[in-house]
Amino acid sequence: MNILLVGSGGREHALAWKIAQSPLLTRMVAAPGNPGIAGLCEIRPLNATDVEGLVALAKEIAADLVVIGPESALEAGLADQLARAGIPCFGPTAAAARLETSKAFSKDFCARHDLPTAAYGVFETPAAAAAFLDSQTPPFVIKADGLAAGKGVVIAATRAEADAAVSDMLGGLFGQAGARVVIEEFMPGEEVSLFALCDGETAIPFGFAQDHKRAYDGDQGPNTGGMGAYSPAPVLTDVLARRAFEDCVLPAVRGMAAEGTPYRGVIYAGLMLTPTGPRLVEFNARFGDPECQVLMLRLQSDVLPYLAAAAAGALASLPPPVWRDESALCVVIAADGYPQSPVAGAIIRGADGPDHDEAVVFHAGTARDPDGTLRSAGGRVLNVCALGAPLSEARGRAYGRIGGIDFPGGFHRSDIGWRALPAD
Ligand code: AMP
Ligand code: GLY
C-alpha cells in the first residue's frame, strides 16, 4: 500500500514507526513530517492544513490511504476533499470532526443522544454567562467553543476567575474560537482516554491510556497537551471500559450516522470516572498525543489493516486487535517555557540511534540543521517511550533512556505513571 501520513508531532512519528513495520507497506510519504519521521520515510514540506497541496500529493504518490494525525487538518476539510477525489482517508470529515472542533456542537450532540456528560450551557454574551454562573457552585468549568490549542479550558476556583475567563474568551482572546463559551458542571474523578476505530457504522475498541495534563510533578502547574502517558491504565477495569464503550462510544457513532455525518477514523473519548460511572469530558476526532505513542508500542497487530478498514467501512470483517501483555509508558521532554512560551533552538544530543531495551524516542518538536545537528523546535520536543512488565519496568527503561539524552533547557516530569504505581 502507498500511504500518505499527515502531521508532524510525536503522535505521527509513532504512527509512522508502526506503519513502517507493516508487511503491507509499499511506500510511505509524510507531510510535513519531522526529523524523526524522516528516518523512516520520505517527507514533503506541506502543512497539515494545505488541503489542496495534500490532495495533489496523495494523487502524485497514488496513495491507497491517507492517514490524518492532527485535528487542524480535519477542521480544514482534508477528509472531505480526499473523498471528493476518491482517495480513501483515515479521519473524519469536517462535519463529523465537529465532535472535537466545536464544544457547543459536541455538547448539544451528547444531549440529543443522551450520552452521560456534564450539564452545560452555551453563551454568547457575558450577561447570559453570568446569569448561568449564578445558578452554579464552584469550581466553574469555562470552555471556548472552538479549537484553542489546548488552552481554551479554565477550571475556575472562584467566581471572579470564572467571570474573567468568560470575559477573556468572549473578548477575543482566542479569536472566533471564543465567540461562544460553554460553561459546564464540574465532574470529580480520575480521567482516562478511551479510543475506538469507527468506519461510519461499526466501532471497535482500540485501546486506552491515561495521560498527565499538568506541566510539573505532582500534577502541578499549567495544563498542557500532555506530559506523558501509559497504557493500560489499571483504573479502567475491563468492566468499566466496556461500559464506557457501550454508553459513550457506540451511541455517538450511531448518532453521527443517524444525523447524516457518519464518523470514520479514530474517536477519542476523554472520560471522567465518577462515582456514578464513566462520563464524557470531551470527544476528540484523532488519536491522543502522547496516548498514541503508548498505543502504538503496545499494538501487536499490524496497524494498516485497521486504518484501511476504518476508511473503507470494513471494520466488521476484522478480528479485534491484539495488544502486547506489557505496559507502555511515554515521558515527554518539553522545552523550557512550555506551555506558555517554549524556547527553541537548543542543540540535542543522544536522541537518535537504534531503539534498544524496548525504549524508543519519538520526535515531537525537533528540526535538523543542514549539517545534521538536531535542535528543539517546539513545545513538546521528544517522547521517550518504553515497554515493560510490570509498568514499573517500562518506567525504568524510559527514564533510563532519558539519561542518555543531552538537551540543555529541556524538562520532563519525573513521576509519569504515578497513579498506577506504588509510591517509591
Ligand atoms: P478538555 O479540553 O475539554 O479536555 O478539558 C481540559 C481538561 O479540563 C480536562 O482534561 C479535564 O481535566 C478538565 N475538565 C474539562 N471539563 C471538565 C468538567 N466538566 N469537569 C471536571 N474537569 C473538567
Ligand atoms: N493528550 C491529550 C490530547 O491529545 O488531547
XYZ file of C-alpha atoms and ligand atoms in Angstrom:
452
model
C 0.000 0.000 0.000
C 1.057 3.583 -0.648
C 0.430 5.726 2.408
C 0.372 9.488 2.901
C 0.708 10.367 6.582
C -0.275 13.914 7.566
C 1.197 15.659 10.604
C 4.462 16.490 12.325
C 4.313 15.539 16.000
C 5.214 12.647 18.252
C 1.828 11.087 17.513
C 2.657 10.990 13.805
C 6.190 9.681 14.425
C 4.648 6.819 16.428
C 2.145 6.122 13.631
C 4.950 6.209 11.044
C 7.045 3.847 13.197
C 4.197 1.342 13.418
C 3.103 1.680 9.785
C 6.732 1.187 8.691
C 6.618 -2.280 10.279
C 3.656 -3.372 8.151
C 4.313 -6.044 5.521
C 1.534 -4.379 3.506
C 3.505 -1.137 3.101
C 4.950 -0.317 -0.306
C 5.721 3.369 0.111
C 5.090 5.972 2.807
C 5.351 9.741 2.431
C 4.756 12.100 5.367
C 3.790 15.766 5.196
C 5.242 17.780 6.738
C 6.764 15.094 8.977
C 9.689 15.796 11.276
C 13.341 14.711 11.546
C 12.377 11.515 13.357
C 9.814 10.592 10.712
C 12.411 11.435 8.039
C 14.401 8.462 9.315
C 11.508 6.179 8.355
C 10.146 7.581 5.103
C 10.235 10.427 2.604
C 8.911 13.754 3.915
C 7.434 16.694 1.990
C 7.208 20.261 3.322
C 3.418 20.684 3.164
C 1.417 21.960 6.121
C -1.322 19.779 7.580
C -3.895 22.433 6.597
C -2.722 22.776 2.972
C -5.692 20.784 1.737
C -5.144 21.403 -1.961
C -1.444 20.554 -1.756
C -2.080 17.386 0.229
C -4.764 16.130 -2.158
C -2.343 16.745 -5.048
C 0.404 14.875 -3.178
C -1.934 11.953 -2.462
C -2.673 11.757 -6.194
C 1.008 12.073 -7.107
C 2.018 9.105 -4.971
C -1.136 7.138 -5.882
C -1.981 6.908 -2.192
C -4.135 3.931 -1.249
C -4.781 5.577 2.103
C -4.227 8.982 3.684
C -3.774 8.857 7.463
C -4.589 12.168 9.148
C -2.940 12.850 12.519
C -3.923 16.344 13.701
C -7.328 17.939 14.214
C -6.293 21.058 12.278
C -6.309 19.026 9.048
C -9.726 17.590 9.889
C -11.176 21.025 10.571
C -9.698 22.290 7.299
C -11.732 19.636 5.455
C -8.918 17.395 4.232
C -11.060 14.254 4.584
C -13.875 15.930 2.609
C -11.615 16.886 -0.276
C -9.961 13.456 -0.355
C -13.421 11.865 -0.532
C -14.248 14.110 -3.494
C -11.047 12.945 -5.162
C -11.930 9.298 -4.453
C -8.942 8.724 -2.142
C -9.534 6.601 0.989
C -8.863 8.518 4.181
C -8.436 7.635 7.843
C -10.004 10.599 9.618
C -13.472 12.143 9.799
C -14.992 14.841 7.588
C -15.061 18.406 8.914
C -18.744 17.940 9.823
C -18.051 14.743 11.794
C -14.930 16.248 13.397
C -17.155 18.916 14.999
C -17.390 16.416 17.857
C -13.983 17.886 18.702
C -13.768 21.179 16.836
C -16.941 22.678 18.338
C -17.571 22.069 22.013
C -21.060 23.569 21.660
C -21.879 21.131 18.830
C -20.425 18.278 20.849
C -22.405 19.100 23.997
C -25.660 19.550 22.032
C -24.968 16.233 20.255
C -24.430 14.475 23.612
C -27.728 15.926 24.861
C -29.587 14.802 21.703
C -28.290 11.248 22.121
C -28.442 11.069 25.873
C -24.727 10.471 26.437
C -23.537 10.710 30.048
C -21.734 14.034 30.379
C -21.656 17.230 32.439
C -24.669 19.577 32.457
C -23.855 22.709 30.463
C -24.945 25.923 28.828
C -23.690 27.750 25.708
C -23.430 31.554 25.831
C -22.606 34.423 23.500
C -22.783 37.329 25.947
C -21.194 37.968 29.356
C -24.627 38.744 30.816
C -26.098 35.389 29.786
C -22.987 33.590 31.045
C -23.185 35.456 34.366
C -26.841 34.511 34.843
C -25.937 30.827 34.374
C -22.926 31.089 36.697
C -25.300 32.466 39.367
C -27.008 29.049 39.356
C -23.731 27.063 39.670
C -21.356 26.311 42.512
C -17.539 26.371 42.253
C -15.358 25.079 40.749
C -16.623 26.511 37.459
C -15.650 24.946 34.130
C -15.395 27.524 31.298
C -14.522 26.494 27.742
C -14.015 28.336 24.476
C -16.265 26.752 21.836
C -13.622 26.204 19.142
C -10.067 24.877 18.871
C -7.718 26.847 21.093
C -4.555 24.747 21.028
C -5.379 23.083 24.343
C -5.641 26.434 26.150
C -9.375 27.002 25.890
C -10.443 25.390 29.177
C -10.383 27.156 32.529
C -11.316 25.431 35.780
C -12.063 28.437 37.978
C -11.968 28.055 41.753
C -13.705 31.389 42.309
C -16.499 33.350 40.691
C -14.079 36.213 39.944
C -11.809 33.849 37.973
C -14.835 32.456 36.151
C -16.041 35.937 35.162
C -12.523 36.839 33.999
C -12.306 33.693 31.855
C -15.689 34.415 30.250
C -14.716 37.972 29.517
C -11.299 36.940 28.076
C -12.878 34.366 25.774
C -15.856 36.452 24.604
C -13.467 39.414 24.399
C -11.469 37.709 21.651
C -8.519 36.033 23.425
C -8.950 33.016 21.106
C -10.475 34.907 18.163
C -13.511 33.215 16.611
C -12.892 30.060 18.679
C -14.091 32.062 21.688
C -17.132 33.693 20.092
C -19.204 31.319 22.224
C -18.368 29.872 25.614
C -19.535 26.608 27.128
C -19.973 26.506 30.903
C -20.166 23.057 32.476
C -20.882 21.274 35.685
C -17.601 20.151 37.320
C -17.189 16.369 37.358
C -14.934 14.914 40.063
C -12.921 11.764 39.404
C -9.960 10.270 37.604
C -9.550 10.820 33.850
C -8.793 8.199 31.215
C -8.618 8.284 27.426
C -10.542 5.591 25.546
C -10.001 5.016 21.823
C -12.209 3.346 19.228
C -11.908 2.943 15.492
C -15.032 3.769 13.509
C -15.937 3.133 9.883
C -19.162 5.094 9.704
C -21.300 2.274 11.094
C -19.170 -0.061 13.185
C -16.899 0.856 16.084
C -14.285 -1.345 17.728
C -12.357 -0.610 20.933
C -8.772 0.383 20.144
C -7.071 0.671 23.488
C -6.982 3.129 26.340
C -4.435 5.144 28.242
C -4.003 7.710 30.938
C -2.082 10.909 30.373
C -0.661 13.630 32.582
C -2.007 17.027 31.601
C -0.205 19.292 34.075
C 3.302 20.528 33.326
C 5.044 19.636 36.578
C 5.455 16.754 39.027
C 2.606 16.065 41.409
C 0.097 17.294 38.789
C 1.077 20.890 39.476
C 1.462 23.798 37.082
C -0.331 24.799 33.894
C -2.393 22.480 31.700
C -0.523 21.127 28.678
C -1.260 18.908 25.692
C 0.092 16.034 27.810
C 3.435 15.437 29.559
C 3.373 11.660 29.499
C 1.093 8.658 29.190
C 0.847 4.991 29.923
C -1.290 2.073 28.812
C -3.114 0.140 30.034
C -4.471 2.186 32.936
C -5.421 -0.135 35.793
C -8.146 2.276 36.935
C -10.134 1.467 33.785
C -11.093 -2.128 34.512
C -12.456 -4.343 31.731
C -15.954 -3.827 33.098
C -15.633 -0.028 33.130
C -14.015 0.002 29.682
C -16.898 -1.997 28.219
C -19.448 0.218 29.919
C -17.742 3.363 28.646
C -17.590 1.920 25.122
C -21.265 0.971 25.205
C -22.537 4.121 26.922
C -20.324 6.749 25.312
C -18.823 5.487 22.049
C -21.463 3.284 20.406
C -24.346 5.763 20.763
C -22.085 8.517 19.428
C -21.180 6.532 16.318
C -24.826 5.585 15.757
C -25.887 9.172 16.376
C -23.412 10.568 13.887
C -24.629 8.103 11.240
C -28.274 8.922 12.005
C -27.579 12.649 11.636
C -26.071 12.151 8.188
C -22.461 12.747 9.242
C -21.050 9.227 9.569
C -17.859 9.127 11.610
C -14.765 7.446 10.126
C -11.410 7.364 11.838
C -10.495 7.181 15.483
C -12.753 8.589 18.158
C -11.088 9.539 21.417
C -13.422 9.669 24.394
C -11.951 11.660 27.269
C -13.676 10.105 30.277
C -14.091 11.037 33.898
C -14.502 8.006 36.130
C -17.046 9.486 38.521
C -18.706 7.769 41.470
C -21.747 7.171 39.228
C -19.715 5.637 36.382
C -17.769 6.835 33.343
C -18.900 10.216 31.995
C -17.640 12.070 28.956
C -15.375 15.062 29.407
C -14.974 15.533 25.675
C -14.588 13.828 22.329
C -11.549 14.236 20.149
C -11.547 13.298 16.489
C -7.966 11.938 16.389
C -5.503 9.923 18.404
C -4.312 11.495 21.641
C -0.791 12.810 21.810
C 1.102 11.248 23.690
C -1.514 8.472 24.144
C -0.985 7.317 20.540
C 2.684 6.678 21.270
C 1.943 4.144 24.011
C -0.847 2.533 21.986
C 1.458 2.002 19.004
C 4.083 0.398 21.250
C 1.531 -1.990 22.707
C -0.254 -2.840 19.476
C 0.902 -6.252 18.353
C -1.363 -6.488 15.308
C -0.409 -4.831 12.054
C -1.957 -1.358 12.192
C -2.542 -0.849 8.470
C -5.471 -3.262 8.018
C -7.284 -1.432 10.837
C -6.665 2.050 9.468
C -7.655 0.927 5.969
C -10.792 -0.855 7.202
C -11.921 2.241 9.105
C -11.595 4.238 5.884
C -13.330 1.576 3.784
C -16.275 0.737 6.042
C -14.912 -2.762 6.622
C -14.139 -2.919 10.350
C -16.745 -5.612 10.977
C -14.646 -8.038 8.919
C -11.546 -7.742 11.145
C -10.747 -9.631 14.344
C -10.206 -7.499 17.466
C -6.678 -6.065 17.545
C -4.110 -7.924 19.642
C -2.209 -5.993 22.324
C 1.053 -6.939 23.989
C 0.782 -8.003 27.613
C 3.452 -5.496 28.604
C 2.626 -1.958 29.631
C 3.923 1.026 27.691
C 4.936 4.354 29.161
C 5.895 7.626 27.497
C 7.729 10.585 29.016
C 7.521 13.903 27.172
C 10.601 16.111 27.196
C 9.475 19.703 26.693
C 11.357 22.908 26.011
C 11.974 25.490 28.711
C 8.993 27.826 28.903
C 6.447 25.236 27.680
C 3.468 25.589 27.559
C 3.402 29.408 27.621
C 6.428 30.343 25.510
C 8.785 27.476 24.703
C 12.361 28.373 23.818
C 13.522 26.844 20.522
C 16.966 26.180 19.099
C 18.741 24.168 21.811
C 21.129 21.512 20.488
C 20.024 17.965 21.342
C 22.429 15.028 21.501
C 21.748 11.370 22.098
C 18.160 11.285 20.828
C 18.948 9.447 17.613
C 20.206 5.924 17.372
C 18.718 2.476 17.317
C 15.844 1.544 19.588
C 17.222 -0.584 22.394
C 15.932 -2.190 25.555
C 12.424 -1.698 24.178
C 12.940 2.070 24.509
C 12.170 4.269 21.553
C 12.482 8.019 21.120
C 9.819 9.746 19.044
C 10.398 13.269 17.780
C 7.631 15.747 18.587
C 9.114 19.207 18.052
C 12.571 18.976 16.503
C 14.377 20.388 13.466
C 17.610 19.319 11.823
C 20.284 21.723 10.574
C 21.816 21.002 7.151
C 24.905 19.611 8.942
C 22.754 17.082 10.818
C 22.623 18.872 14.185
C 19.309 18.238 15.942
C 17.602 21.204 17.604
C 14.472 21.788 19.630
C 11.761 23.435 17.555
C 8.532 23.166 19.538
C 6.936 22.971 22.974
C 6.924 19.225 23.374
C 10.220 18.140 21.825
C 10.853 14.422 22.396
C 8.762 11.460 23.574
C 10.771 8.749 25.256
C 8.742 5.531 25.330
C 9.286 2.014 26.563
C 7.532 -1.298 27.054
C 7.889 -3.373 30.193
C 6.157 -5.712 32.585
C 5.227 -4.604 35.103
C 4.652 -0.918 34.346
C 7.497 -0.004 36.713
C 9.886 -1.744 34.312
C 8.597 0.328 31.395
C 9.092 3.405 33.516
C 12.635 2.375 34.443
C 13.516 1.827 30.791
C 12.047 5.152 29.638
C 13.803 7.159 32.345
C 16.991 5.167 31.720
C 16.903 6.185 28.062
C 16.356 9.826 29.024
C 19.655 9.643 30.899
C 21.374 9.233 27.529
C 19.854 12.401 26.056
C 21.589 15.750 26.347
C 19.054 18.558 25.853
C 20.049 21.764 27.649
C 16.901 23.610 28.650
C 14.679 20.563 28.289
C 12.496 19.433 31.166
C 10.307 16.442 31.892
C 8.156 15.149 34.688
C 9.816 12.540 36.886
C 6.570 10.932 38.073
C 4.887 9.651 34.913
C 2.688 6.691 35.797
C 2.400 7.590 39.482
C -1.309 6.872 39.719
C -0.729 3.296 38.541
C 2.467 2.596 40.504
C 3.155 2.087 44.181
C 4.920 5.075 45.777
C 8.730 4.699 45.632
P -10.916 19.480 27.628
O -10.108 20.347 26.701
O -12.384 19.585 27.443
O -10.377 18.075 27.661
O -10.591 19.998 29.092
C -9.281 20.025 29.602
C -9.244 19.432 30.970
O -10.108 20.158 31.847
C -9.767 18.010 31.024
O -8.773 17.093 30.696
C -10.202 17.900 32.459
O -9.085 17.678 33.299
C -10.722 19.266 32.764
N -12.181 19.329 32.581
C -12.840 19.687 31.460
N -14.175 19.635 31.646
C -14.370 19.238 32.923
C -15.532 19.011 33.739
N -16.767 19.207 33.269
N -15.340 18.599 34.997
C -14.095 18.412 35.500
N -12.960 18.630 34.793
C -13.087 19.032 33.521
N -3.131 14.159 25.348
C -4.352 14.832 25.168
C -4.723 15.112 23.792
O -4.155 14.606 22.854
O -5.670 15.869 23.591
